[in-house]
Amino acid sequence: KAGVTQTPRYLIKTRGQQVTLSCSPISGHRSVSWYQQTPGQGLQFLFEYFSETQRNKGNFPGRFSGRQFSNSRSEMNVSTLELGDSALYLCASSLATGTYEQYFGPGTRLTVT
Amino acid sequence: GDSVTQMEGPVTLSEEAFLTINCTYTATGYPSLFWYVQYPGEGLQLLLKATKADDKGSNKGFEATYRKETTSFHLEKGSVQVSDSAVYFCALSRYNTDKLIFGTGTRLQVFP
């Protein structure tokens, strides 16, 4: 069974641009969560989606948004990029919310210059 | 709010040494507790979990016991290998949510 897939793996953007990251969960998984990982702030929760509905949102500005499609694939968007948005963005999927077994993708490394 | 505190790293050990990485949490009620491991250039992998007080999670020789009285979930391994070198994250979540709150991570370096 294929794991969680994230595309692209690496991305370089300029300050002020916007970016869209994609996450394909494991087949059959309906819950997707996103995290931002930086050396300074560590791992921080961004969003949680289940059956196309956002169930939880972390403490991030409105420039960070996300959505989930009917096939459970998820995207997150960051508008008006800032240098501080440079990070590894991780996606995780699970069968259903609260089932405890989450599987993480390899992440998308975003660099903002 | 909920939080997780884990010991600063790096932890440097020789192969076959005993490992302890401390983790304490602050949360009301009974969160579920996890240890995740991140190898260089990879995402996170669930190492073990415990969902209620006094539960012991174990996997690949690693163990951790959910201690409600001390709000702790310390990770232990009796004999580490070079291949265990990675960053270890302690985390908690609440019932009916996938939202994880992570500690800062502890880098483990094991030398032959």
PDB file of C-alpha atoms in Angstrom:
ATOM      1  CA  LYS A   1       0.000   0.000   0.000  1.00  0.00           C
ATOM      2  CA  ALA A   2       1.429   3.387  -0.997  1.00  0.00           C
ATOM      3  CA  GLY A   3       2.223   5.822   1.808  1.00  0.00           C
ATOM      4  CA  VAL A   4       1.281   9.455   2.170  1.00  0.00           C
ATOM      5  CA  THR A   5       2.467  11.432  -0.821  1.00  0.00           C
ATOM      6  CA  GLN A   6       3.322  15.118  -0.753  1.00  0.00           C
ATOM      7  CA  THR A   7       4.064  17.267  -3.756  1.00  0.00           C
ATOM      8  CA  PRO A   8       6.219  19.036  -4.516  1.00  0.00           C
ATOM      9  CA  ARG A   9       9.037  17.862  -2.265  1.00  0.00           C
ATOM     10  CA  TYR A  10      10.979  21.084  -2.584  1.00  0.00           C
ATOM     11  CA  LEU A  11       9.868  24.578  -3.434  1.00  0.00           C
ATOM     12  CA  ILE A  12      11.536  27.972  -3.610  1.00  0.00           C
ATOM     13  CA  LYS A  13       9.328  31.059  -3.633  1.00  0.00           C
ATOM     14  CA  THR A  14       9.822  34.776  -3.338  1.00  0.00           C
ATOM     15  CA  ARG A  15       8.415  36.887  -0.536  1.00  0.00           C
ATOM     16  CA  GLY A  16       4.917  38.082  -1.397  1.00  0.00           C
ATOM     17  CA  GLN A  17       4.068  35.158  -3.662  1.00  0.00           C
ATOM     18  CA  GLN A  18       1.592  32.443  -2.825  1.00  0.00           C
ATOM     19  CA  VAL A  19       2.067  28.691  -2.774  1.00  0.00           C
ATOM     20  CA  THR A  20      -0.101  25.569  -2.852  1.00  0.00           C
ATOM     21  CA  LEU A  21       1.050  22.286  -1.362  1.00  0.00           C
ATOM     22  CA  SER A  22      -0.623  18.976  -2.031  1.00  0.00           C
ATOM     23  CA  CYS A  23      -1.108  15.865   0.074  1.00  0.00           C
ATOM     24  CA  SER A  24      -2.468  12.493  -1.060  1.00  0.00           C
ATOM     25  CA  PRO A  25      -3.378  10.301   1.908  1.00  0.00           C
ATOM     26  CA  ILE A  26      -3.086   6.546   2.120  1.00  0.00           C
ATOM     27  CA  SER A  27      -5.888   4.870   0.200  1.00  0.00           C
ATOM     28  CA  GLY A  28      -8.955   4.579   2.412  1.00  0.00           C
ATOM     29  CA  HIS A  29      -7.829   7.233   4.881  1.00  0.00           C
ATOM     30  CA  ARG A  30     -10.317  10.044   5.357  1.00  0.00           C
ATOM     31  CA  SER A  31      -8.584  12.263   7.882  1.00  0.00           C
ATOM     32  CA  VAL A  32      -5.721  14.568   6.917  1.00  0.00           C
ATOM     33  CA  SER A  33      -3.727  16.904   9.149  1.00  0.00           C
ATOM     34  CA  TRP A  34      -1.014  19.431   8.363  1.00  0.00           C
ATOM     35  CA  TYR A  35       1.956  20.570  10.442  1.00  0.00           C
ATOM     36  CA  GLN A  36       4.681  23.153  10.058  1.00  0.00           C
ATOM     37  CA  GLN A  37       8.168  22.229  11.249  1.00  0.00           C
ATOM     38  CA  THR A  38      10.819  24.903  11.830  1.00  0.00           C
ATOM     39  CA  PRO A  39      14.031  24.889  13.868  1.00  0.00           C
ATOM     40  CA  GLY A  40      12.754  27.714  16.057  1.00  0.00           C
ATOM     41  CA  GLN A  41       9.126  26.736  16.674  1.00  0.00           C
ATOM     42  CA  GLY A  42       9.340  22.985  16.239  1.00  0.00           C
ATOM     43  CA  LEU A  43       6.266  21.086  15.053  1.00  0.00           C
ATOM     44  CA  GLN A  44       3.090  23.135  15.048  1.00  0.00           C
ATOM     45  CA  PHE A  45      -0.387  22.024  14.085  1.00  0.00           C
ATOM     46  CA  LEU A  46      -1.985  23.816  11.135  1.00  0.00           C
ATOM     47  CA  PHE A  47      -5.239  22.069  10.163  1.00  0.00           C
ATOM     48  CA  GLU A  48      -7.231  18.870  10.520  1.00  0.00           C
ATOM     49  CA  TYR A  49      -9.731  17.735   7.899  1.00  0.00           C
ATOM     50  CA  PHE A  50     -12.194  14.875   7.876  1.00  0.00           C
ATOM     51  CA  SER A  51     -14.641  14.177   5.066  1.00  0.00           C
ATOM     52  CA  GLU A  52     -14.002  17.589   3.487  1.00  0.00           C
ATOM     53  CA  THR A  53     -14.716  19.435   6.746  1.00  0.00           C
ATOM     54  CA  GLN A  54     -12.143  21.364   8.734  1.00  0.00           C
ATOM     55  CA  ARG A  55     -12.345  20.021  12.283  1.00  0.00           C
ATOM     56  CA  ASN A  56      -9.502  21.944  13.872  1.00  0.00           C
ATOM     57  CA  LYS A  57      -7.312  24.888  13.019  1.00  0.00           C
ATOM     58  CA  GLY A  58      -4.047  25.880  14.640  1.00  0.00           C
ATOM     59  CA  ASN A  59      -2.949  29.320  15.681  1.00  0.00           C
ATOM     60  CA  PHE A  60      -1.764  30.607  12.328  1.00  0.00           C
ATOM     61  CA  PRO A  61      -2.704  33.802  10.465  1.00  0.00           C
ATOM     62  CA  GLY A  62      -5.420  33.823   7.843  1.00  0.00           C
ATOM     63  CA  ARG A  63      -2.780  33.668   5.095  1.00  0.00           C
ATOM     64  CA  PHE A  64      -2.706  29.931   5.777  1.00  0.00           C
ATOM     65  CA  SER A  65      -5.693  28.063   4.398  1.00  0.00           C
ATOM     66  CA  GLY A  66      -6.531  24.546   3.390  1.00  0.00           C
ATOM     67  CA  ARG A  67      -9.154  22.268   1.982  1.00  0.00           C
ATOM     68  CA  GLN A  68      -9.943  18.638   1.463  1.00  0.00           C
ATOM     69  CA  PHE A  69     -11.507  17.099  -1.608  1.00  0.00           C
ATOM     70  CA  SER A  70     -14.054  14.304  -1.926  1.00  0.00           C
ATOM     71  CA  ASN A  71     -11.262  11.797  -2.647  1.00  0.00           C
ATOM     72  CA  SER A  72      -9.620  12.840   0.676  1.00  0.00           C
ATOM     73  CA  ARG A  73      -6.699  14.562  -1.028  1.00  0.00           C
ATOM     74  CA  SER A  74      -5.851  17.825   0.651  1.00  0.00           C
ATOM     75  CA  GLU A  75      -4.189  21.071  -0.271  1.00  0.00           C
ATOM     76  CA  MET A  76      -2.896  23.924   1.798  1.00  0.00           C
ATOM     77  CA  ASN A  77      -2.282  27.408   0.527  1.00  0.00           C
ATOM     78  CA  VAL A  78      -0.116  30.171   1.898  1.00  0.00           C
ATOM     79  CA  SER A  79      -0.645  33.622   0.466  1.00  0.00           C
ATOM     80  CA  THR A  80       1.638  36.658   0.677  1.00  0.00           C
ATOM     81  CA  LEU A  81       4.621  34.571   1.687  1.00  0.00           C
ATOM     82  CA  GLU A  82       6.972  35.846   4.365  1.00  0.00           C
ATOM     83  CA  LEU A  83      10.534  34.783   5.084  1.00  0.00           C
ATOM     84  CA  GLY A  84       9.322  33.169   8.311  1.00  0.00           C
ATOM     85  CA  ASP A  85       7.119  30.774   6.336  1.00  0.00           C
ATOM     86  CA  SER A  86      10.225  28.856   5.280  1.00  0.00           C
ATOM     87  CA  ALA A  87       9.687  25.429   6.812  1.00  0.00           C
ATOM     88  CA  LEU A  88       9.062  21.757   6.284  1.00  0.00           C
ATOM     89  CA  TYR A  89       5.328  21.214   5.855  1.00  0.00           C
ATOM     90  CA  LEU A  90       4.193  17.771   6.893  1.00  0.00           C
ATOM     91  CA  CYS A  91       0.955  16.055   6.088  1.00  0.00           C
ATOM     92  CA  ALA A  92      -0.447  13.093   8.010  1.00  0.00           C
ATOM     93  CA  SER A  93      -3.388  10.817   7.314  1.00  0.00           C
ATOM     94  CA  SER A  94      -5.446   8.373   9.326  1.00  0.00           C
ATOM     95  CA  LEU A  95      -8.453   6.157   8.749  1.00  0.00           C
ATOM     96  CA  ALA A  96     -10.667   8.436  10.793  1.00  0.00           C
ATOM     97  CA  THR A  97     -10.257  11.178  13.330  1.00  0.00           C
ATOM     98  CA  GLY A  98      -9.130   9.973  16.715  1.00  0.00           C
ATOM     99  CA  THR A  99      -8.042   6.472  15.693  1.00  0.00           C
ATOM    100  CA  TYR A 100      -4.507   7.278  16.966  1.00  0.00           C
ATOM    101  CA  GLU A 101      -2.569   5.776  14.063  1.00  0.00           C
ATOM    102  CA  GLN A 102      -1.417   8.674  11.902  1.00  0.00           C
ATOM    103  CA  TYR A 103       0.968   8.211   9.008  1.00  0.00           C
ATOM    104  CA  PHE A 104       3.180  11.084   7.941  1.00  0.00           C
ATOM    105  CA  GLY A 105       4.397  11.992   4.506  1.00  0.00           C
ATOM    106  CA  PRO A 106       7.996  13.027   3.768  1.00  0.00           C
ATOM    107  CA  GLY A 107       7.072  16.695   3.755  1.00  0.00           C
ATOM    108  CA  THR A 108       7.443  19.647   1.411  1.00  0.00           C
ATOM    109  CA  ARG A 109      10.458  21.837   2.060  1.00  0.00           C
ATOM    110  CA  LEU A 110       9.437  25.450   1.349  1.00  0.00           C
ATOM    111  CA  THR A 111      12.108  28.127   1.116  1.00  0.00           C
ATOM    112  CA  VAL A 112      11.046  31.761   0.884  1.00  0.00           C
ATOM    113  CA  THR A 113      13.649  34.212  -0.379  1.00  0.00           C
TER     114      THR A 113
ATOM    115  CA  GLY B   1      -3.436  25.025  27.308  1.00  0.00           C
ATOM    116  CA  ASP B   2      -2.000  21.616  26.614  1.00  0.00           C
ATOM    117  CA  SER B   3       1.769  21.321  26.288  1.00  0.00           C
ATOM    118  CA  VAL B   4       4.596  18.790  26.155  1.00  0.00           C
ATOM    119  CA  THR B   5       8.081  19.253  27.561  1.00  0.00           C
ATOM    120  CA  GLN B   6      10.962  16.970  26.698  1.00  0.00           C
ATOM    121  CA  MET B   7      14.626  16.988  27.555  1.00  0.00           C
ATOM    122  CA  GLU B   8      17.038  19.011  25.493  1.00  0.00           C
ATOM    123  CA  GLY B   9      19.423  17.175  23.264  1.00  0.00           C
ATOM    124  CA  PRO B  10      21.541  15.992  21.807  1.00  0.00           C
ATOM    125  CA  VAL B  11      21.801  12.773  23.733  1.00  0.00           C
ATOM    126  CA  THR B  12      25.035  11.038  22.827  1.00  0.00           C
ATOM    127  CA  LEU B  13      25.469   7.368  23.668  1.00  0.00           C
ATOM    128  CA  SER B  14      27.677   4.460  22.801  1.00  0.00           C
ATOM    129  CA  GLU B  15      26.129   1.430  21.157  1.00  0.00           C
ATOM    130  CA  GLU B  16      24.425  -0.948  23.646  1.00  0.00           C
ATOM    131  CA  ALA B  17      24.014   1.814  26.250  1.00  0.00           C
ATOM    132  CA  PHE B  18      20.725   2.386  28.091  1.00  0.00           C
ATOM    133  CA  LEU B  19      18.546   5.199  26.810  1.00  0.00           C
ATOM    134  CA  THR B  20      16.109   7.439  28.648  1.00  0.00           C
ATOM    135  CA  ILE B  21      14.473  10.492  27.101  1.00  0.00           C
ATOM    136  CA  ASN B  22      12.273  12.368  29.536  1.00  0.00           C
ATOM    137  CA  CYS B  23       8.851  13.701  28.577  1.00  0.00           C
ATOM    138  CA  THR B  24       6.273  15.437  30.747  1.00  0.00           C
ATOM    139  CA  TYR B  25       2.963  16.904  29.749  1.00  0.00           C
ATOM    140  CA  THR B  26       0.435  19.464  30.907  1.00  0.00           C
ATOM    141  CA  ALA B  27      -3.162  18.708  30.071  1.00  0.00           C
ATOM    142  CA  THR B  28      -6.490  18.359  31.758  1.00  0.00           C
ATOM    143  CA  GLY B  29      -8.204  15.022  31.685  1.00  0.00           C
ATOM    144  CA  TYR B  30      -6.702  12.013  29.991  1.00  0.00           C
ATOM    145  CA  PRO B  31      -4.900  12.749  26.733  1.00  0.00           C
ATOM    146  CA  SER B  32      -3.361  10.041  24.599  1.00  0.00           C
ATOM    147  CA  LEU B  33       0.442  10.047  24.515  1.00  0.00           C
ATOM    148  CA  PHE B  34       2.833   9.214  21.695  1.00  0.00           C
ATOM    149  CA  TRP B  35       6.457   8.947  20.744  1.00  0.00           C
ATOM    150  CA  TYR B  36       7.363   9.699  17.142  1.00  0.00           C
ATOM    151  CA  VAL B  37      10.756   9.296  15.489  1.00  0.00           C
ATOM    152  CA  GLN B  38      12.153  11.288  12.586  1.00  0.00           C
ATOM    153  CA  TYR B  39      15.112   9.974  10.610  1.00  0.00           C
ATOM    154  CA  PRO B  40      17.174  12.423   8.534  1.00  0.00           C
ATOM    155  CA  GLY B  41      15.298  13.652   5.484  1.00  0.00           C
ATOM    156  CA  GLU B  42      12.114  11.787   6.336  1.00  0.00           C
ATOM    157  CA  GLY B  43       8.730  12.444   7.862  1.00  0.00           C
ATOM    158  CA  LEU B  44       7.620  11.253  11.272  1.00  0.00           C
ATOM    159  CA  GLN B  45       6.972   7.635  12.176  1.00  0.00           C
ATOM    160  CA  LEU B  46       4.847   6.563  15.105  1.00  0.00           C
ATOM    161  CA  LEU B  47       7.096   4.635  17.471  1.00  0.00           C
ATOM    162  CA  LEU B  48       4.636   3.809  20.267  1.00  0.00           C
ATOM    163  CA  LYS B  49       1.535   5.081  21.991  1.00  0.00           C
ATOM    164  CA  ALA B  50      -0.487   4.827  25.197  1.00  0.00           C
ATOM    165  CA  THR B  51      -4.099   5.867  25.502  1.00  0.00           C
ATOM    166  CA  LYS B  52      -4.782   5.613  29.231  1.00  0.00           C
ATOM    167  CA  ALA B  53      -3.020   5.823  32.587  1.00  0.00           C
ATOM    168  CA  ASP B  54      -0.595   2.967  33.407  1.00  0.00           C
ATOM    169  CA  ASP B  55      -0.596   1.766  29.779  1.00  0.00           C
ATOM    170  CA  LYS B  56       2.806   0.740  28.483  1.00  0.00           C
ATOM    171  CA  GLY B  57       3.556   1.323  24.820  1.00  0.00           C
ATOM    172  CA  SER B  58       6.340  -0.703  23.261  1.00  0.00           C
ATOM    173  CA  ASN B  59       7.900  -1.205  19.839  1.00  0.00           C
ATOM    174  CA  LYS B  60      11.317  -2.202  18.485  1.00  0.00           C
ATOM    175  CA  GLY B  61      12.754  -2.478  22.002  1.00  0.00           C
ATOM    176  CA  PHE B  62      11.526   0.983  23.021  1.00  0.00           C
ATOM    177  CA  GLU B  63       9.088   1.369  25.916  1.00  0.00           C
ATOM    178  CA  ALA B  64       7.190   4.173  27.618  1.00  0.00           C
ATOM    179  CA  THR B  65       4.645   4.071  30.439  1.00  0.00           C
ATOM    180  CA  TYR B  66       1.797   6.563  30.844  1.00  0.00           C
ATOM    181  CA  ARG B  67       2.202   7.928  34.383  1.00  0.00           C
ATOM    182  CA  LYS B  68      -0.765  10.052  35.336  1.00  0.00           C
ATOM    183  CA  GLU B  69       0.537  10.838  38.822  1.00  0.00           C
ATOM    184  CA  THR B  70       3.757  12.366  37.470  1.00  0.00           C
ATOM    185  CA  THR B  71       2.269  13.460  34.104  1.00  0.00           C
ATOM    186  CA  SER B  72       5.166  11.726  32.365  1.00  0.00           C
ATOM    187  CA  PHE B  73       5.797   9.414  29.410  1.00  0.00           C
ATOM    188  CA  HIS B  74       9.534   8.754  29.426  1.00  0.00           C
ATOM    189  CA  LEU B  75      11.039   6.801  26.540  1.00  0.00           C
ATOM    190  CA  GLU B  76      13.465   3.980  27.374  1.00  0.00           C
ATOM    191  CA  LYS B  77      15.491   1.382  25.532  1.00  0.00           C
ATOM    192  CA  GLY B  78      17.782  -1.119  27.143  1.00  0.00           C
ATOM    193  CA  SER B  79      20.419  -1.290  24.410  1.00  0.00           C
ATOM    194  CA  VAL B  80      20.621   1.317  21.658  1.00  0.00           C
ATOM    195  CA  GLN B  81      22.037   0.731  18.190  1.00  0.00           C
ATOM    196  CA  VAL B  82      23.674   3.105  15.733  1.00  0.00           C
ATOM    197  CA  SER B  83      20.525   2.786  13.608  1.00  0.00           C
ATOM    198  CA  ASP B  84      18.494   4.382  16.437  1.00  0.00           C
ATOM    199  CA  SER B  85      20.176   7.729  15.752  1.00  0.00           C
ATOM    200  CA  ALA B  86      17.310  10.106  14.973  1.00  0.00           C
ATOM    201  CA  VAL B  87      15.159  12.838  16.492  1.00  0.00           C
ATOM    202  CA  TYR B  88      12.505  11.673  18.932  1.00  0.00           C
ATOM    203  CA  PHE B  89       9.312  13.628  19.584  1.00  0.00           C
ATOM    204  CA  CYS B  90       6.896  13.198  22.451  1.00  0.00           C
ATOM    205  CA  ALA B  91       3.320  14.245  21.673  1.00  0.00           C
ATOM    206  CA  LEU B  92      -0.225  14.230  23.020  1.00  0.00           C
ATOM    207  CA  SER B  93      -3.664  14.356  21.517  1.00  0.00           C
ATOM    208  CA  ARG B  94      -7.203  14.617  22.797  1.00  0.00           C
ATOM    209  CA  TYR B  95     -10.067  12.252  22.317  1.00  0.00           C
ATOM    210  CA  ASN B  96     -11.724  12.388  18.924  1.00  0.00           C
ATOM    211  CA  THR B  97      -9.121  14.552  17.240  1.00  0.00           C
ATOM    212  CA  ASP B  98      -5.969  13.926  15.230  1.00  0.00           C
ATOM    213  CA  LYS B  99      -4.430  17.191  16.393  1.00  0.00           C
ATOM    214  CA  LEU B 100      -1.028  16.444  17.916  1.00  0.00           C
ATOM    215  CA  ILE B 101       0.833  18.731  20.309  1.00  0.00           C
ATOM    216  CA  PHE B 102       4.532  18.010  20.108  1.00  0.00           C
ATOM    217  CA  GLY B 103       7.490  18.534  22.350  1.00  0.00           C
ATOM    218  CA  THR B 104      10.585  20.196  20.932  1.00  0.00           C
ATOM    219  CA  GLY B 105      12.276  16.932  19.989  1.00  0.00           C
ATOM    220  CA  THR B 106      15.416  15.256  21.297  1.00  0.00           C
ATOM    221  CA  ARG B 107      18.228  14.316  18.971  1.00  0.00           C
ATOM    222  CA  LEU B 108      19.834  10.963  19.755  1.00  0.00           C
ATOM    223  CA  GLN B 109      23.294  10.169  18.437  1.00  0.00           C
ATOM    224  CA  VAL B 110      24.614   6.657  18.912  1.00  0.00           C
ATOM    225  CA  PHE B 111      28.267   5.909  18.202  1.00  0.00           C
ATOM    226  CA  PRO B 112      29.783   2.463  17.604  1.00  0.00           C
TER     227      PRO B 112
END
